[in-house]
Amino acid sequence: MFNKAERSIIFLGYATFAISCTQQNKNMTDISAPVAKKIRKELVAHDEVRIDDYYWLNERDNKEVIAHLEQENAYYSQLTQHTKDSQEELFKEMKSRIKEDDSSVPYKRNGYWYVTRYETGKEYPIYSRFKGSLDAPEEIMFNGNEMATGHEYFNIGGISISPDNKLAAFGVDTVSRRQYTLRIKNLETGEIYDDTIDNTTGGSVWADDNRTLFYVKKDTVTLRADKILKHKLGTSSSSDIEVFHEQDETFGTYVYKTKSKKYIVIGSYSTLTSEFRTLRADEPDGEFKIFSPRERGLEYSIVHYKDAFYVLTNKDKATNFKLMRANEEDTSSEKWEEFIPHREDVLLEDIEIFKDYYVLSERENGLNRIKITRWDNSNVYYLPFDSETYTAYVSRNPEFDTDTLRFGYNSLTTPSSIIDFNMKTKGKEVKKEQEVLGGRFQKENYLEKRIWADAKDGAKIPMSIVYHKDTPLNRDTPILQYAYGSYGVTLDPNFSTVRLSLLDRGFVFALAHIRGGEYLGRPWYEDGKLLKKKNTFTDFIDCSRYLIEKGYTSPDHLYAMGGSAGGLLMGAVANMAPELYKGIVAQVPFVDVITTMFDDSIPLTTGEYDEWGNPNEREYYDYMKSYSPYDNVEAKAYPNMLVTTGLHDSQVQYFEPAKWVAKLRELKTDDNLLLFNINMDAGHGGASGRFEALRETAKEYAFLLDLEGKI
């Protein structure tokens, strides 16, 4: 790969366009956009030939590819030069709201209190702990600021403490491709052992002997998590023993320890199917036992309590999931007994186990619910929440023998709180409220509500919206409409200090809960995948039309934003209804659906067949082709667009948006902006620093504000 200096040399040597103007203005009409060369590539499938003239851009190590990306960055820089001061103002404003010397709420685990904290002016977290009491001396385990020295990107993840509290396994990624090097540190002496394991997920699990570590290895090409290995402390990783290999290319694997600490569990997963294997944590050299063999379409997850496992599953067509019980001596699915039945109108999302209670995370009519039950059923109740635009979730609860449930709460107008709730007395203590610095934020200055749009097929699509009380809702009101809509991922309406920079400048933020997520239960997801995927796109468009028809805004002031699979959404709506939007921001967009789904060497591809379909089958090929953004670019007018990516992205490869932008530049008939900004040092999640990531958001906001004439 190329470093910054090399990239500069490459750019100077291969640049093919010149920027002639010396004084910038908002139109920038005298600057030529980069033009990618065309190399004809024939892609044959199902007796059909697709021509991809920009296929060559997938050559990451090709100097001409790097030069082209550098040209795009230079073009972006020139056309946004007049917004640089505003970007800096936005960055400083967003940063000023964040408490720099912040720390997490301490949690107790195995006799220690653990804290993650930040220091003023520093980008990375410090992980520390206190033995027995928070009054004990602080023990700094990892200082991310020191460890990140010399790296453009840095991320530490998967910290795993040994049962005797003496050792910590941890993963480090300095490239941003989610390939972590696993290391082990002696927390008593500070020594980092020679044990080095490359190409892992970063996470690991200790056996009870304090010297056996189970971890996940990735395929070096596809980056699929496909193997579980066993490492003995002080030995070379070359002698590690493979304990499980997930042979099915549509599955991934992971490993964890049950909250009861009795079992180490290997999980295998695809979009539609689950399978688990268990091993007693005190028998690290034993054999893993299959919990219940995989059955196509059967999803389940397991937690352990006393002599049983509790199984959250869709067995027996329980679309919204139910809870079943399995004796730990015989865990095959035919022996599972129903514990909590399936409900048509309630999605059962998760379960948290305590000694005297179990806690269910549910979703009804889109809203989070937390249900608390004593094991003897002597006390059953829900935590009360009143708003329609809130997020409530069960937080980290590692302690088993406790009456305290820790949960989190926030809403579009309410900063986040971490709350300790006594399940026995029903008393609660707010352990931390998110501080919004700067002296300007007052909750009562903002309004939030939920509205429902009509989909073309009659479905009702919810939207959560928030805006400043002084912002009028009319055809001149700028609205940023955001959505994701894939994999059953639900984006709940949460508070954002960053978003205030838009709200305070007169923008409305509208979060569209479209099909493809699970906001309205599992059927809401099923109606937005595979051969029903277009519902995701038309739902978003119907939400936009609703906002326009009801007089909330107009096409001259409506903007759309989405990332990753939400970037696919942006590409689709840009093709299907470009006339509705003044501008679109597509973050790390997945836009070349067919080519990517045909290429099983690309990370994640084989595991995606249950989400998008397998293009090797003609029915799915034809359907994908009908909506794939790259394949459907036409000679017509498109909205103003900002597209972002990271060169090292392992989730959506950089060349998808690069090809898409090149094709848009070739075919679009308008004079609207088309900007492409590539982070040459980062991957799917962008910059790694706590504050540096805000600069990327500032770029996006400046793009929107500039189009709205607010810069």
PDB file of N, CA and C in Angstrom, residues 56 60 73 127 242 252 278 338 422 427 466 469 518 567 645:
ATOM      1  N   TRP A  56     -11.865  -1.722 -13.809  1.00  0.00           N
ATOM      2  CA  TRP A  56     -10.430  -1.641 -13.498  1.00  0.00           C
ATOM      3  C   TRP A  56     -10.153  -0.871 -12.204  1.00  0.00           C
ATOM      4  N   ARG A  60      -6.632  -2.077  -6.280  1.00  0.00           N
ATOM      5  CA  ARG A  60      -6.211  -1.205  -5.185  1.00  0.00           C
ATOM      6  C   ARG A  60      -4.730  -0.825  -5.271  1.00  0.00           C
ATOM      7  N   ASN A  73     -10.253  13.532  -4.743  1.00  0.00           N
ATOM      8  CA  ASN A  73     -10.092  14.287  -3.497  1.00  0.00           C
ATOM      9  C   ASN A  73      -9.705  15.737  -3.764  1.00  0.00           C
ATOM     10  N   TYR A 127      -8.287   2.606  29.158  1.00  0.00           N
ATOM     11  CA  TYR A 127      -9.020   1.538  29.836  1.00  0.00           C
ATOM     12  C   TYR A 127      -8.351   1.270  31.177  1.00  0.00           C
ATOM     13  N   GLU A 242      -6.780 -25.957  15.918  1.00  0.00           N
ATOM     14  CA  GLU A 242      -8.088 -25.612  15.355  1.00  0.00           C
ATOM     15  C   GLU A 242      -9.152 -26.486  16.014  1.00  0.00           C
ATOM     16  N   GLY A 252     -20.593 -17.397   9.208  1.00  0.00           N
ATOM     17  CA  GLY A 252     -19.453 -16.923   9.972  1.00  0.00           C
ATOM     18  C   GLY A 252     -19.501 -17.562  11.346  1.00  0.00           C
ATOM     19  N   THR A 278     -21.000 -26.125  22.560  1.00  0.00           N
ATOM     20  CA  THR A 278     -20.668 -25.753  23.931  1.00  0.00           C
ATOM     21  C   THR A 278     -19.557 -26.643  24.491  1.00  0.00           C
ATOM     22  N   GLU A 338     -41.502 -24.885  25.466  1.00  0.00           N
ATOM     23  CA  GLU A 338     -41.896 -23.479  25.384  1.00  0.00           C
ATOM     24  C   GLU A 338     -41.914 -22.834  26.763  1.00  0.00           C
ATOM     25  N   ASN A 422     -33.230  -0.940  40.720  1.00  0.00           N
ATOM     26  CA  ASN A 422     -33.333  -2.049  41.655  1.00  0.00           C
ATOM     27  C   ASN A 422     -34.606  -2.825  41.352  1.00  0.00           C
ATOM     28  N   GLY A 427     -36.596   1.029  42.973  1.00  0.00           N
ATOM     29  CA  GLY A 427     -35.919   2.311  43.058  1.00  0.00           C
ATOM     30  C   GLY A 427     -34.890   2.425  41.953  1.00  0.00           C
ATOM     31  N   VAL A 466     -37.455  15.383  14.527  1.00  0.00           N
ATOM     32  CA  VAL A 466     -37.061  16.317  15.577  1.00  0.00           C
ATOM     33  C   VAL A 466     -36.645  17.630  14.921  1.00  0.00           C
ATOM     34  N   LYS A 469     -37.862  24.333  18.082  1.00  0.00           N
ATOM     35  CA  LYS A 469     -39.220  24.864  18.223  1.00  0.00           C
ATOM     36  C   LYS A 469     -39.449  26.126  17.387  1.00  0.00           C
ATOM     37  N   GLU A 518     -36.350  -3.933  11.549  1.00  0.00           N
ATOM     38  CA  GLU A 518     -37.337  -4.658  12.356  1.00  0.00           C
ATOM     39  C   GLU A 518     -38.122  -3.737  13.283  1.00  0.00           C
ATOM     40  N   GLY A 567     -26.418   3.306   1.974  1.00  0.00           N
ATOM     41  CA  GLY A 567     -25.874   3.934   0.780  1.00  0.00           C
ATOM     42  C   GLY A 567     -26.450   3.311  -0.481  1.00  0.00           C
ATOM     43  N   THR A 645     -16.093   7.375   1.004  1.00  0.00           N
ATOM     44  CA  THR A 645     -15.631   6.007   1.172  1.00  0.00           C
ATOM     45  C   THR A 645     -14.292   6.020   1.894  1.00  0.00           C
TER      46      THR A 645
END
